XYZ file of C-alpha atoms in Angstrom:
677
model
C 116.200 75.453 85.406
C 114.855 73.170 88.129
C 112.511 70.290 88.602
C 110.561 69.598 91.746
C 113.438 68.083 93.667
C 115.034 71.164 95.210
C 113.259 70.791 98.545
C 113.023 67.002 98.715
C 115.357 64.774 100.679
C 117.863 62.886 98.550
C 118.710 59.250 99.189
C 121.859 58.658 101.193
C 124.874 56.717 100.047
C 124.176 53.022 100.339
C 125.821 50.836 102.936
C 127.970 49.164 100.266
C 129.216 52.410 98.752
C 131.839 54.697 100.281
C 130.266 57.488 102.401
C 129.993 60.567 100.218
C 128.790 64.135 100.371
C 128.681 64.183 96.575
C 127.180 60.885 95.433
C 123.773 59.331 96.060
C 123.127 55.686 95.202
C 119.737 55.094 93.585
C 120.323 51.638 92.154
C 122.760 48.993 93.328
C 124.387 46.655 90.826
C 126.943 43.875 90.847
C 130.507 45.069 91.552
C 131.627 44.373 87.974
C 128.659 45.991 86.241
C 128.402 49.376 84.563
C 127.457 52.499 86.508
C 125.511 55.447 85.135
C 126.568 58.628 86.965
C 124.047 61.480 86.613
C 124.675 65.218 86.985
C 121.615 67.452 87.548
C 120.659 70.742 85.941
C 120.868 74.218 87.446
C 118.539 74.371 90.432
C 118.208 70.594 90.514
C 119.347 67.923 92.912
C 120.132 64.234 92.881
C 116.448 63.289 92.979
C 116.031 64.609 89.432
C 117.081 61.141 88.250
C 114.795 59.020 90.411
C 112.561 58.158 87.426
C 115.573 57.150 85.324
C 116.845 54.968 88.164
C 113.493 53.233 88.565
C 113.299 52.403 84.857
C 116.868 51.124 84.370
C 117.406 47.355 84.143
C 118.932 45.587 87.133
C 122.344 45.109 85.515
C 123.049 48.872 85.405
C 123.698 50.807 88.598
C 122.936 54.512 89.019
C 124.650 57.196 91.076
C 123.492 60.806 91.120
C 125.709 63.744 91.998
C 124.461 66.008 94.764
C 125.637 69.606 94.411
C 126.083 71.737 97.547
C 123.362 74.205 98.506
C 120.268 71.979 98.201
C 118.406 69.078 99.771
C 120.592 67.396 102.420
C 123.433 69.834 101.584
C 121.287 72.945 101.972
C 123.469 74.386 104.728
C 126.443 74.603 102.360
C 126.832 77.523 99.958
C 126.284 76.860 96.271
C 129.475 76.288 94.265
C 131.312 79.280 92.883
C 132.092 77.658 89.552
C 131.613 74.510 87.469
C 135.190 73.383 88.103
C 134.479 73.181 91.838
C 131.522 70.879 91.177
C 133.571 68.675 88.840
C 136.449 68.403 91.297
C 134.119 67.322 94.077
C 132.438 64.664 91.945
C 135.672 63.364 90.385
C 137.414 63.035 93.759
C 134.732 60.652 94.997
C 134.266 58.755 91.746
C 137.877 57.608 92.092
C 136.510 55.118 94.660
C 134.753 53.348 91.775
C 137.941 52.559 89.852
C 137.437 49.218 88.140
C 133.817 49.930 87.196
C 132.738 51.054 83.741
C 131.416 54.583 84.308
C 128.973 56.301 81.947
C 128.455 59.978 82.753
C 125.110 61.659 82.015
C 124.689 65.412 82.427
C 121.466 67.341 81.954
C 121.616 71.031 80.992
C 124.219 72.639 83.324
C 125.000 69.116 84.494
C 126.396 68.383 81.031
C 129.174 70.905 81.666
C 129.913 69.453 85.099
C 129.958 65.938 83.621
C 132.275 67.098 80.802
C 134.757 68.602 83.269
C 134.508 65.520 85.505
C 135.303 63.286 82.524
C 138.337 65.445 81.748
C 139.596 65.014 85.312
C 139.115 61.237 85.138
C 140.539 60.817 81.635
C 143.917 59.502 82.731
C 142.287 56.792 84.845
C 140.523 55.380 81.774
C 137.370 54.533 83.753
C 134.816 56.649 81.849
C 133.455 54.854 78.777
C 131.094 57.490 77.355
C 129.609 60.891 78.080
C 125.902 61.550 77.523
C 124.867 65.211 77.420
C 121.243 66.337 77.433
C 119.667 69.726 76.699
C 123.074 71.407 76.578
C 125.138 73.476 74.216
C 128.871 72.717 73.837
C 131.145 73.709 76.724
C 133.103 76.227 74.636
C 129.948 78.118 73.593
C 128.481 81.150 75.291
C 125.158 79.853 76.608
C 123.867 83.441 76.805
C 122.281 82.728 80.179
C 120.547 85.663 81.902
C 121.940 87.116 85.131
C 119.308 85.898 87.579
C 120.663 88.200 90.285
C 119.291 91.057 88.215
C 115.813 89.549 87.848
C 112.912 89.554 90.254
C 111.605 86.301 91.697
C 108.590 86.617 89.422
C 110.780 86.937 86.337
C 112.796 83.877 87.341
C 109.593 81.863 87.797
C 108.446 82.945 84.331
C 111.589 81.332 82.907
C 110.913 78.170 84.897
C 107.392 77.971 83.485
C 108.716 78.303 79.942
C 110.898 75.216 80.320
C 108.426 73.170 82.353
C 109.466 70.523 84.845
C 107.818 72.054 87.916
C 104.114 71.376 88.669
C 102.105 74.587 88.701
C 100.840 74.187 92.311
C 104.438 74.293 93.559
C 105.037 77.556 91.720
C 102.119 79.020 93.655
C 103.751 78.148 96.989
C 105.918 81.066 98.254
C 108.222 78.836 100.308
C 108.974 76.546 97.389
C 109.519 79.498 95.047
C 111.911 81.151 97.514
C 114.019 77.992 97.797
C 113.901 77.430 94.050
C 115.061 80.929 93.196
C 117.838 80.847 95.802
C 119.374 77.676 94.342
C 118.890 78.792 90.746
C 120.665 82.076 91.344
C 123.611 80.324 92.958
C 123.943 77.791 90.141
C 123.630 80.443 87.459
C 126.530 82.382 88.922
C 128.709 79.309 88.418
C 127.239 78.681 84.978
C 127.835 82.232 83.752
C 131.483 82.124 84.853
C 132.192 78.952 82.928
C 133.636 78.602 79.417
C 135.785 75.668 78.307
C 138.654 76.268 75.884
C 137.757 75.550 72.256
C 140.425 72.833 72.140
C 139.293 71.021 75.302
C 138.664 67.430 74.202
C 137.795 64.050 75.671
C 139.302 60.733 74.510
C 135.863 59.098 74.814
C 132.753 59.229 72.602
C 130.009 61.746 73.314
C 126.301 61.220 72.702
C 124.105 64.310 72.553
C 120.474 63.846 73.642
C 118.182 66.475 72.145
C 114.474 66.712 72.891
C 112.487 67.611 69.788
C 110.339 70.230 71.552
C 113.067 71.752 73.732
C 112.509 75.534 73.604
C 116.075 76.204 74.719
C 118.211 74.042 72.416
C 118.264 73.095 68.744
C 120.310 70.762 66.570
C 122.385 73.655 65.243
C 123.127 74.877 68.768
C 124.426 71.499 69.978
C 126.352 70.752 66.775
C 129.790 71.680 68.044
C 129.920 69.089 70.809
C 131.741 67.098 68.096
C 134.813 69.301 68.418
C 135.212 68.236 72.063
C 135.709 64.509 71.447
C 138.473 62.672 69.642
C 136.425 59.451 69.659
C 133.281 60.527 67.842
C 130.076 62.360 68.655
C 126.522 61.413 67.715
C 123.069 62.937 68.127
C 120.032 61.083 69.461
C 116.630 62.769 69.381
C 114.037 62.308 72.129
C 110.345 63.134 72.127
C 109.144 65.787 74.544
C 110.479 69.024 75.938
C 113.441 70.311 77.918
C 112.904 67.871 80.797
C 111.943 64.779 78.799
C 115.100 63.056 80.079
C 113.901 63.203 83.688
C 110.176 62.652 83.071
C 108.433 59.862 84.959
C 108.367 57.751 81.777
C 111.766 58.854 80.501
C 112.094 58.046 76.783
C 115.876 58.047 77.182
C 116.143 54.916 79.319
C 115.972 52.333 76.468
C 118.512 54.393 74.537
C 120.886 54.673 77.508
C 120.524 50.958 78.204
C 121.423 50.021 74.627
C 124.530 52.201 74.577
C 125.718 51.038 77.986
C 125.203 47.351 77.287
C 126.832 47.504 73.859
C 129.818 49.479 75.087
C 130.310 47.549 78.300
C 130.525 44.289 76.313
C 134.000 44.837 74.784
C 135.423 45.449 78.263
C 134.608 41.890 79.326
C 137.319 39.308 78.954
C 136.939 36.479 76.483
C 135.708 34.001 79.061
C 132.984 36.339 80.319
C 131.882 37.053 76.772
C 131.468 33.359 76.033
C 129.802 32.544 79.356
C 127.061 35.142 79.136
C 126.243 34.397 75.509
C 126.376 38.035 74.481
C 128.497 39.556 71.794
C 128.813 41.925 68.900
C 127.243 39.637 66.317
C 124.400 41.392 64.614
C 124.801 44.500 66.798
C 126.054 47.805 65.462
C 128.591 48.852 68.104
C 128.751 52.426 69.291
C 131.783 54.546 68.482
C 134.791 53.457 70.521
C 137.738 55.341 71.930
C 139.941 52.807 70.111
C 138.838 52.245 66.492
C 140.884 49.034 66.401
C 138.419 47.550 68.927
C 136.433 46.629 65.819
C 138.823 43.689 65.414
C 137.891 42.331 68.835
C 134.185 42.785 68.161
C 134.382 40.866 64.899
C 136.426 38.011 66.343
C 134.204 37.610 69.409
C 131.186 37.501 67.124
C 132.953 34.878 65.009
C 133.180 32.561 67.998
C 129.395 32.506 67.918
C 129.208 31.815 64.194
C 128.637 35.356 62.966
C 130.625 37.093 60.232
C 130.595 40.703 59.022
C 127.860 41.268 56.421
C 130.363 43.031 54.140
C 134.015 42.323 53.489
C 136.526 44.129 55.685
C 138.823 44.335 52.628
C 137.609 47.605 51.176
C 139.219 46.856 47.816
C 136.710 44.008 47.312
C 133.590 46.126 47.687
C 133.590 47.311 44.072
C 132.987 43.767 42.792
C 130.283 43.224 45.420
C 128.559 46.471 44.431
C 128.614 45.444 40.774
C 126.311 42.557 41.703
C 123.638 44.746 43.332
C 123.688 47.983 41.360
C 121.819 48.595 38.142
C 124.480 48.577 35.349
C 124.119 52.266 34.508
C 124.469 53.253 38.157
C 127.526 51.050 38.601
C 129.093 52.454 35.431
C 128.500 56.003 36.693
C 130.250 55.339 40.023
C 133.091 53.107 38.841
C 133.774 54.716 35.464
C 136.925 56.727 34.785
C 138.154 59.119 32.157
C 139.368 57.673 28.855
C 141.482 54.547 29.224
C 141.429 54.721 33.024
C 145.167 55.331 33.311
C 144.717 58.221 35.785
C 142.807 55.991 38.198
C 145.430 53.256 37.816
C 148.177 55.807 38.440
C 146.535 56.682 41.747
C 146.659 53.121 43.023
C 150.121 52.436 41.622
C 151.484 55.492 43.429
C 150.304 54.125 46.778
C 151.562 50.638 45.942
C 155.046 51.878 44.985
C 155.600 53.660 48.276
C 157.027 51.543 51.100
C 156.610 52.073 54.850
C 159.616 51.745 57.146
C 158.108 51.197 60.624
C 159.858 51.961 63.895
C 159.690 49.745 66.975
C 159.383 50.080 70.755
C 157.748 53.515 70.560
C 155.045 53.051 73.218
C 151.936 52.975 71.037
C 149.499 51.216 73.386
C 147.168 54.209 73.114
C 146.878 56.193 69.905
C 145.419 59.614 69.256
C 144.212 59.929 65.660
C 142.704 63.381 66.122
C 143.772 66.339 64.008
C 143.069 70.054 64.077
C 141.779 71.259 60.715
C 140.477 74.738 59.915
C 140.272 75.508 63.619
C 138.302 72.384 64.550
C 139.397 69.216 66.276
C 138.419 66.166 64.217
C 138.565 62.570 65.514
C 140.736 61.389 62.633
C 142.422 62.672 59.451
C 139.658 61.237 57.263
C 136.694 63.004 55.657
C 134.081 61.772 53.180
C 134.792 63.163 49.724
C 132.001 64.878 47.787
C 130.358 62.464 45.334
C 127.575 63.673 43.084
C 124.158 62.070 42.583
C 124.285 59.488 45.373
C 120.572 58.956 44.794
C 121.581 56.887 41.759
C 123.225 54.401 44.138
C 120.698 54.212 46.989
C 117.228 55.735 47.519
C 118.406 57.532 50.671
C 121.608 58.674 48.954
C 123.204 61.570 50.783
C 120.935 61.163 53.826
C 122.126 57.637 54.647
C 125.683 58.701 53.863
C 125.721 61.633 56.252
C 124.009 59.555 58.938
C 126.681 56.887 58.569
C 129.408 59.522 58.751
C 127.791 61.120 61.809
C 127.596 57.766 63.601
C 131.367 57.442 63.279
C 132.069 61.137 63.865
C 133.590 61.957 60.471
C 132.813 65.102 58.445
C 130.833 64.660 55.226
C 131.444 66.943 52.258
C 128.208 67.419 50.337
C 128.408 67.831 46.573
C 126.682 70.740 44.842
C 125.273 68.065 42.560
C 123.467 66.178 45.296
C 120.192 64.321 44.998
C 119.052 65.840 48.323
C 119.112 69.509 49.241
C 121.816 70.850 51.494
C 119.133 71.701 54.076
C 117.876 68.102 54.160
C 121.408 66.784 54.558
C 122.162 69.264 57.348
C 119.102 68.082 59.263
C 120.198 64.459 58.901
C 123.758 65.283 59.995
C 122.674 66.606 63.382
C 125.570 68.153 65.308
C 128.314 66.520 63.233
C 130.543 68.788 61.104
C 129.910 68.943 57.361
C 131.400 70.910 54.487
C 129.843 72.021 51.214
C 131.515 71.408 47.859
C 130.850 74.083 45.269
C 131.125 74.034 41.498
C 131.049 77.711 40.612
C 128.159 78.092 38.139
C 128.052 80.570 35.292
C 125.392 82.625 37.105
C 126.987 84.395 40.070
C 123.678 85.036 41.908
C 123.133 81.265 41.990
C 126.626 80.734 43.405
C 126.054 83.316 46.112
C 122.663 81.826 46.957
C 124.149 78.347 47.359
C 126.852 79.689 49.658
C 124.368 81.648 51.777
C 122.213 78.533 52.150
C 125.263 76.528 53.220
C 126.171 79.155 55.800
C 122.629 79.210 57.163
C 122.538 75.397 57.365
C 125.664 75.047 59.469
C 128.221 73.932 56.898
C 131.601 74.976 58.243
C 133.780 75.100 55.130
C 133.546 75.421 51.344
C 135.406 73.115 48.959
C 135.608 74.710 45.513
C 136.286 72.085 42.845
C 138.282 73.544 39.957
C 139.280 70.473 37.936
C 135.863 69.987 36.318
C 135.028 73.097 34.281
C 133.616 70.494 31.889
C 132.786 66.848 32.552
C 135.480 64.344 31.619
C 135.322 61.894 28.721
C 133.909 58.816 30.492
C 133.260 55.852 28.194
C 131.196 53.934 30.770
C 128.562 56.672 30.729
C 128.897 57.414 27.027
C 128.581 53.795 25.897
C 125.355 53.511 27.883
C 124.179 56.970 26.717
C 123.353 57.574 30.371
C 123.750 60.358 32.921
C 121.949 60.451 36.281
C 121.680 64.220 35.967
C 119.516 63.927 32.872
C 117.203 61.753 34.959
C 116.918 64.662 37.412
C 119.189 62.928 39.979
C 121.788 65.289 41.376
C 120.276 68.694 40.674
C 118.144 69.186 43.810
C 120.266 72.026 45.194
C 119.528 73.959 42.010
C 115.860 73.194 41.488
C 115.297 74.154 45.144
C 117.314 77.361 44.881
C 115.424 80.666 44.600
C 118.133 82.346 42.508
C 118.191 79.444 40.041
C 114.403 79.322 39.814
C 114.288 83.065 39.206
C 116.228 82.569 35.956
C 113.777 79.991 34.578
C 110.975 80.970 32.217
C 107.577 80.807 33.934
C 106.429 77.888 31.779
C 109.660 75.851 32.051
C 108.973 72.115 31.855
C 111.240 69.322 33.071
C 113.398 69.314 29.948
C 113.785 73.086 30.053
C 114.915 72.915 33.681
C 117.471 70.218 32.865
C 118.766 72.154 29.873
C 119.139 75.332 31.923
C 120.955 73.445 34.689
C 123.323 71.800 32.201
C 124.151 75.196 30.725
C 124.876 76.912 34.024
C 126.134 74.270 36.500
C 129.810 74.525 35.521
C 131.804 77.361 34.016
C 134.699 76.693 31.577
C 135.590 80.388 31.701
C 136.685 80.320 35.358
C 139.860 82.177 36.345
C 141.571 82.820 39.673
C 139.711 86.144 39.846
C 136.525 84.133 40.377
C 138.037 82.659 43.532
C 138.841 86.169 44.769
C 135.207 87.137 44.075
C 133.971 84.223 46.186
C 136.395 85.064 48.978
C 134.978 88.583 49.257
C 131.468 87.575 50.255
C 131.906 84.628 52.615
C 133.817 84.207 55.854
C 133.723 80.403 55.656
C 137.094 78.720 55.154
C 137.635 77.949 51.458
C 139.670 75.049 50.096
C 140.447 74.650 46.400
C 140.050 71.039 45.247
C 141.693 69.647 42.113
C 145.185 71.101 42.482
C 148.141 69.067 41.157
C 150.713 71.689 40.130
C 152.614 73.521 42.901
C 152.176 76.870 41.140
C 148.402 76.407 41.207
C 148.601 75.741 44.932
C 150.450 79.035 45.419
C 147.909 80.870 43.276
C 145.012 79.378 45.231
C 146.378 80.838 48.462
C 147.276 84.131 46.774
C 143.676 84.563 45.609
C 142.152 83.852 49.002
C 141.949 80.105 49.594
C 142.656 78.818 53.081
C 143.975 75.479 51.827
C 144.034 73.041 48.922
C 142.984 69.491 48.110
C 145.480 67.643 45.923
C 143.257 65.635 43.601
C 142.892 64.325 40.065
C 139.167 63.743 40.669
C 139.687 60.041 41.249
C 140.831 59.637 37.655
C 137.442 60.753 36.296
C 138.480 63.966 34.527
C 141.780 64.053 32.587
C 143.061 60.747 31.213
C 146.813 60.356 31.760
C 146.982 62.680 34.750
C 149.698 62.487 37.383
C 148.644 60.589 40.516
C 147.514 62.756 43.410
C 149.998 61.095 45.775
C 152.872 61.781 43.376
C 151.894 65.456 43.184
C 151.520 65.855 46.949
C 155.129 66.504 48.077
C 155.654 69.373 45.629
C 152.360 70.985 46.585
C 153.196 70.733 50.273
C 156.598 72.298 49.635
C 154.974 75.102 47.647
C 152.507 76.151 50.352
C 154.687 75.406 53.370
C 153.186 74.638 56.755
C 150.881 77.653 56.927
C 147.914 76.162 55.039
C 146.192 72.784 55.225
C 146.818 70.357 52.383
C 144.380 67.478 51.892
C 144.501 64.632 49.397
C 142.011 62.430 47.602
C 141.996 59.900 44.744
C 142.959 56.281 45.288
C 142.718 56.031 49.106
C 141.565 52.524 50.065
C 143.386 51.420 53.247
C 144.725 52.653 56.550
C 148.253 52.306 55.193
C 147.257 54.564 52.279
C 146.220 57.234 54.771
C 149.524 56.798 56.609
C 151.488 57.236 53.370
C 149.577 60.393 52.470
C 150.216 61.864 55.922
C 153.901 61.004 55.658
C 154.194 62.872 52.338
C 152.630 66.013 53.776
C 148.836 65.688 53.792
C 146.951 66.936 56.839
C 144.010 64.663 56.032
C 142.541 62.577 53.226
C 139.155 62.367 51.542
C 137.659 58.908 51.021
C 135.419 58.479 47.985
C 134.371 55.340 46.126
C 134.694 52.822 49.015
C 131.962 54.508 51.061
C 129.784 54.775 47.938
C 130.060 51.015 47.455
C 129.199 50.577 51.125
C 126.129 52.763 50.573
C 125.076 50.610 47.637
C 125.495 47.396 49.633
C 124.013 48.420 52.965
C 122.758 51.999 53.090
C 123.714 53.823 56.289
C 125.086 50.669 57.922
C 127.188 49.966 54.833
C 128.721 53.433 55.044
C 129.401 52.944 58.754
C 131.025 49.573 58.050
C 133.414 51.061 55.502
C 134.377 53.959 57.747
C 134.877 51.819 60.854
C 137.031 49.397 58.862
C 139.199 52.193 57.476
C 139.634 53.776 60.911
C 140.461 50.426 62.529
C 143.029 49.786 59.798
C 144.514 53.268 60.297
C 144.578 52.855 64.081
C 146.503 49.597 63.758
C 148.768 51.033 61.043
C 149.770 53.845 63.389
C 150.569 51.359 66.149
C 152.533 49.041 63.879
C 154.479 51.928 62.356
C 155.509 53.185 65.799
C 153.300 56.292 65.843
C 151.269 57.192 68.921
C 149.609 60.165 67.220
C 149.252 61.739 63.795
C 152.035 64.223 64.561
C 154.438 61.266 64.793
C 153.896 60.481 61.096
C 156.775 62.107 59.202
C 158.532 61.683 55.880
C 161.021 59.312 57.519
C 158.251 56.727 57.732
C 158.287 56.130 53.967
C 160.946 54.906 51.612
C 160.860 56.063 47.969
C 160.691 53.485 45.156
C 163.955 51.609 44.740
C 165.189 52.592 48.213
C 164.459 49.969 50.882
C 165.091 52.582 53.552
C 167.643 50.445 55.351
C 170.774 52.584 54.898
C 169.640 55.983 56.081
C 171.889 57.701 58.605
C-alpha cells in the first residue's frame, strides 16, 4: 500500500553518481562509506524514504530504488513481476562495487530487495538485508486481487494501513493515480513466490512495527530459513508505515547496525586511525562466524578483552564463582560417580582429525537442511530444565541470545517460563519444544497443542528419563529447583493440568501432583505411536544409544533421533553418545536425521560428530554457564565462540561446507590415519 509519494517528483541521480533510471541519490557520502539502498512498497516511489535520508548521519549514504510506472517514470508500464524489478536494480547497483551496501525493503520492497541481494551475492558487496513489514518470500502473502476491486474498496485498504493523509484520499486525481500504481504493483506481487530453499549468505534483520495491522511476529518468523548467516527481529513502535514516518524510529537502529557491520570491513590501519572498534560493542551476526577473531584482536589493540573466556571449557569454573552452590550443583552435577559424563569427553578426546590441504576453503557454508528447514549451522541449543535457577531471565535471555545468533532453541517441558512467553521472546527465530510424556495423556496433548499454536516447529521427546537419575550433588544438598516451584511453569499454566487439581490445592499439593505426573516410568513405544497420531509436527526421539532403539523409534513414527546419554545425568556408567553414534547412523541409514548431544564443547567436537554421522549437535552446559555469567550476552558469547571455532575448524580441515565432512576426516584410536589407501 502507498504513501503520499506516488505523484511527487523524485530526486534525480546526483552528478557524482552514474546516471540511472532505477536509483535516486538522497544523501551523498564519502566514496568508501556505507550505502543504504532502499526499496519502496507497493504503490510507493523513491520519495518514500526522504524522511529516513534526512535523519541518517552524514557518514551513511542513501540511494532509493525508483520502480517504473510512477513519478518521473510514470510513462513506463509497471513491472510484470518482482524479478524484473530486482534485475533492474541489481544491474545498476553493480556500479557501486567497492562500497558496503545495506539493502532495506519495505513491504513489497522487501521481496525486491531479497531478490536483488540474491543477484548480487556472488559480488560480495551486500553486507546485510533489512526487511520491514513483510512476510518471508516463500510465503503466500494472501494479497487481494486489486483488479477485481473497485477504486473505493482499494482506498478502504489504504486507509486501514495508514500512510496517506486523508485530504489526499478525497482528491479524485490523486486516488486515480494511486489506484493505477497499486494495481500494477499487486499484479507483480501476486505472481511472486520464492522457493522455500532460496537463501542468502548474509544476515537478515526483520523490522516489525508493534501496531502493524498486516504483519505479526509469527507471520515474519520464517525469514530465518532464507539466510545462512543468521536472522534477527527488531521491533519498532507505530504502525505499518512507521519505518517511513517523518520521525522514523528505525534510523538509530539502522545506523547502529550499519556502523557496527561496516567496521570489520576496514583494514587495520583505518581501524586504528579512526579510533573505533569492537571493544565493548556486541557485533551483529556476520556472514563469516570466524570474523569474531578479528573483532576481538582489533579490540585488544585498544586495551579491551572479552568479558568471558573464549575457551568454553573454562566457563564451568567461572560459573562456580557466581552461582549459588545449590544452583551450580544442579547444573554441573552428574549421575552417580560421574563416569558417563567423563566418557562423553574422553570419546571426543580419543578421536583424531586428519585434515586435508589445498581444498579452497576461503569461504565456508555451515548451513544445513534439517526437518525441511535451512539452518545457519549444525548447532542447536539443547533443552535444559529450570534455567530460572541459573538466571532470573532464564529461558527468555537464552532464547534471545540464540535468536541474536540465529540458532534454534529447544525449550524444555520443565521450563521456568511458559512456552508462550519463550515464543514471544524468540521472535521469528525457529524453536523446538522438548516433551517429557506425562502420565496424564490430556496434559501431554494440551502441551503439544500449545506448542503448535505458539510456532514451535518440532517436538523432541526425551525417553531416557522416565525417572530422574541418582545425582549426588542434588541429594547431598537435599535440593531440587522443582520443589522450589522453578521449572514447572508449563504445567501450572496448563488448563488440562489445572483441571486435574482439587479446587483447594495449595502450593505443596500442586508440587506433589506435578511430581507424580510429570514423567511416566510405564512408557512403551506404543506411547510414541499415540503421540504421532495427533500431531503433524516432526518428532525426534532423544536419549537413544542402542541401534535397535533407533530403528524402533522410526518404526513407531519418529522422524529422527537424538543420540544422547543426557549429558551423563541419568545412568551412571553409560556408553558415550559419540561412541554410540556410528551404529545408530548405520541402523537408520540416510533417510532420517540423526542428532547428537552430551559432551560437545568445541568446534572440533562438532566436526567429529558430523564426521561420524550426525546431521547436527545440541549444545548444553556451556550456554548455561554463559547464561549464569552474562545473561543474554553471555549466551551470545558462547554461541559466537563455538561457531567461530567451527568455522575455522572447517577451513583448517579442508572442508568448504558441512557436506564435505565425511568419515575420512577422522582416524579411530590407535590409527594415526597416515596409511590409508
